[in-house]
Amino acid sequence: MDQTEAESVVRRATLDGEWTLYPVPPGETPILSPEDLGRVPLDPIPAVVPGNVELDLMRAGRIDDPYIGTNVYRLRDLEGYDWWYLREFDTPSQLPGGSVRLLFEGIDCLATVWLNGEELGATDNMLIPWSFDVADRLGTREPNTLAVHIASPVNAARDYVYEPWLTAVSTGFDHLFVRKAPHMYGWDIAPRIVTAGIWRSAALEVHGRDELVDVAYAVESIDSGTAVLKIGWQFRTDAVSLDGHELAVSGACGEHRFEHVFRPHFIAGELRLELADARLWWPKGYGEPNLYEVTWELKRDGAIVDVRTDTVGLRTVELERTELAGEPGAFLFRVNGEPVMCKGTNWVPLDAFHSRDATRYDRALELIDDLGCNIVRCWGGNVYEDHAFFAFCDRHGIMVWQDFAFACAIYPQDPAFLARVRLEAQTIVRRLRNHASLVLWAGDNEIDVGYLKRGLDPGKNRVSREVLPQVCAASDPYRPYLESSPFVATEVVRRKRRDQRLMPEQHLWGPRDYFKSPFYAENTASFASEVGYHGCPNVSSIRRFIEPDYLWPDARAAGRDSPWQGNDQWRAHATDPEPVQGPYADRIGLMANQIRELFGFYPENLSDFALASQISQAEAKKYFIEMFRLGRWKRTGIIWWNALDCWPQFSDAIVDYYFARKLAYWYIRRVQTPVCVMFEEPAAWTCRVAVANDTLESVCGSVEVVDAETDEVLVADRFAVEANVNREVGRVSVSRGEHRLFLVSWEIAGRRYGNHYLHGAPPVDLAWYRKLLPRIASLPGGFDPDAIAK
């Protein structure tokens, strides 16, 4: 079920590297073919593929860094441009008698491709690869000339008819028909940068006459250690008869091996293997993410003509869900039949310029792994990540919830648009279905609730109720499909209540007030797939994107109805897509008010502001995770928002764009350990101390709870807890009228862990908390308290 990108004998010649870019401003004489480039006075610049046009313009000195100050707003002037990419290349010296295809892993977005003056075809979706047959079009003596014309998506969007009930985020109506990542049109986590470019690799691929076209893996069942592996296979050949063909498949995971050799009766077929004592793939904390290396050989007349190697994980996955909240296990993932307590983060764009994603993969994924996440949700406002992302998750036992790339809008329903959606879904599902880490396809982000808020029935959305489930059922029937996140069931629509609390899976945003307010503490969610809290970046990071004269937001406390507004540069990085009071202009005020909720005042300098904000965020997100873990199995998982910023900004992320970690990183890292000791909220003058065991093994250890101010030992005991359950390990007497900080440490099999608990209602004394922060930092899994928010 899991595949790093399949290796085979297909030859590949890269077309990455240096190109020439011709910007064509709106209103200029149309450039209808590559020949016109020499007849119109344009000013070309060097370009890099993979790339984005803005990055090329910045390297050429044509624009300033969009990530500094308010420069991002100037990019609006480029949205009406067309762009021409041009390069020459030599034909590969030896071509087998098969086919040669020109492959673009990603073109953003509305492009026409030309080779040697001849039009090859067009693209209309940045989210999927495109390829063209060029075997008969390559030159044999002179270099080949390759040209790519990318039209303005904003201008193209004007050509559609918009039904009056269609909706989108305030600056994103022009994305509805255009298949680009939705965040590019402006979001509260990403700036409006409607970019263009050849953003993923380009190459020539040379295919032989005989080739393995596709191999798909699925585990039908696991019973008493025996896994039934279903494999669908297909190859191509120019042979009239298949009498001389043979297929051989072999797999190995450590000492466990299998092999099978057979003669095909057709170019496609099914293979079912019963693997006794199979090594299963498990999510983090529940076992090892075992992977098999599976090799296929295609032989013709005794000679090997193609080889393919896949990395395959054996596991089953189920999503148990009910239509309404309040029912135990109403939204529960089971892997290999075992219930899994999910703890993880939303995965948002790695960079506002996606050509830079690949350079950020390793560091970003290492953060997710270090945080102890056993699940990530690939949010629907993003692109689809490449095999490198999923291969990492396969190896590290990180489950992936994959939204299709639709978010916060009511999309068109006409046949032409649905046909483009179907092609996109078929391409993505077939591309990614072999990854064991991929546990769920979800139709979209927050579109069901968008329908509900407008008095419409989301069941009539043909994208999520017709096209996407049909594709998943046809191409990936062993993996769960969720119509929307959150999903609005027929029963919710029937009750005519626009209330998310009826749903078992929820996005917990609400008023974003004190993090233990009734909205959070009394929520009805079985599973929270979004919940966040603002945290200011480190001061050193702010200095990298806010200019010196704007470092303090020039704001003051002015009452709840008039929060801090911030200056132009702070608002630009809030992230507000409009230069004057756009839809997210209140985000600086929100961050300031969240500080006041906890500490009772607004700080008067940047250092105190950053520290207080990071403490507020860290305590909030720690509480959210603990609340869900302590609620087992009434609560079954939490996917918090979010790990890493896609550009420099003030946000909910716990790691900023420059990879500087906020305080919340360290707190979350502790409370996502598979076995964690946590405080429950006070009741009847006491706090229960409980251990959560998110593993499939019984665990024994020792625990100690200490008052951080007095060093009084309040709990000191041994504990034993069965697999996949919670158990009380002690109680601490408290009074709601006092502020106390408790330090928790425990030891299991010689390894020590730490956590803490902040007791008492706001306001908390910031100076008191700052004084005790080194005690929190000194617990196992610690950090440098002097570096926090600096």
Tab-separated table of C-alpha atoms in Angstrom, residues 164-169 176 187 377 406-411 413 444-461 464-465 483-489 492-493 497-500 503 505 507 509 530:
chain	number	residue	atom	x	y	z
A	164	PRO	CA	-25.166	33.949	-8.212
A	165	TRP	CA	-25.028	31.243	-5.523
A	166	LEU	CA	-21.321	30.509	-6.016
A	167	THR	CA	-19.164	31.718	-3.113
A	168	ALA	CA	-15.490	32.035	-2.187
A	169	VAL	CA	-13.264	33.816	0.295
A	176	LEU	CA	-13.494	29.151	-8.654
A	187	TRP	CA	-6.059	33.437	2.891
A	377	ARG	CA	-4.005	16.514	7.567
A	406	PHE	CA	-11.149	22.529	-2.671
A	407	ALA	CA	-11.653	24.939	0.214
A	408	CYS	CA	-14.118	27.454	1.675
A	409	ALA	CA	-16.138	27.980	-1.485
A	410	ILE	CA	-19.176	26.783	-3.393
A	411	TYR	CA	-17.702	25.612	-6.667
A	413	GLN	CA	-21.346	22.339	-10.967
A	444	ASP	CA	-12.786	19.353	0.672
A	445	ASN	CA	-12.192	21.817	3.474
A	446	GLU	CA	-15.237	23.484	5.095
A	447	ILE	CA	-17.485	23.422	2.045
A	448	ASP	CA	-20.287	21.433	3.676
A	449	VAL	CA	-20.538	23.985	6.484
A	450	GLY	CA	-20.462	26.739	3.857
A	451	TYR	CA	-23.529	25.248	2.218
A	452	LEU	CA	-25.218	24.858	5.600
A	453	LYS	CA	-24.558	28.467	6.636
A	454	ARG	CA	-26.296	29.636	3.461
A	455	GLY	CA	-29.334	27.420	3.961
A	456	LEU	CA	-28.278	25.015	1.201
A	457	ASP	CA	-27.997	21.236	1.196
A	458	PRO	CA	-24.354	20.113	0.811
A	459	GLY	CA	-25.673	16.767	-0.376
A	460	LYS	CA	-26.295	18.457	-3.719
A	461	ASN	CA	-22.625	19.330	-4.213
A	464	SER	CA	-17.954	15.881	-3.205
A	465	ARG	CA	-21.060	13.684	-3.500
A	483	GLU	CA	-17.288	13.939	1.879
A	484	SER	CA	-16.120	17.138	3.552
A	485	SER	CA	-14.300	18.332	6.642
A	486	PRO	CA	-16.359	18.879	8.686
A	487	PHE	CA	-18.977	16.581	7.147
A	488	VAL	CA	-22.609	17.735	7.317
A	489	ALA	CA	-24.859	14.682	7.347
A	492	VAL	CA	-28.063	17.706	10.332
A	493	VAL	CA	-29.602	19.290	7.231
A	497	ARG	CA	-29.834	23.877	12.596
A	498	ARG	CA	-26.691	25.628	11.415
A	499	ASP	CA	-24.775	24.251	14.378
A	500	GLN	CA	-21.399	22.539	14.067
A	503	MET	CA	-21.181	16.978	13.988
A	505	GLU	CA	-15.778	15.920	13.544
A	507	HIS	CA	-13.167	22.671	13.309
A	509	TRP	CA	-12.425	28.126	15.875
A	530	GLU	CA	-8.735	22.039	13.163
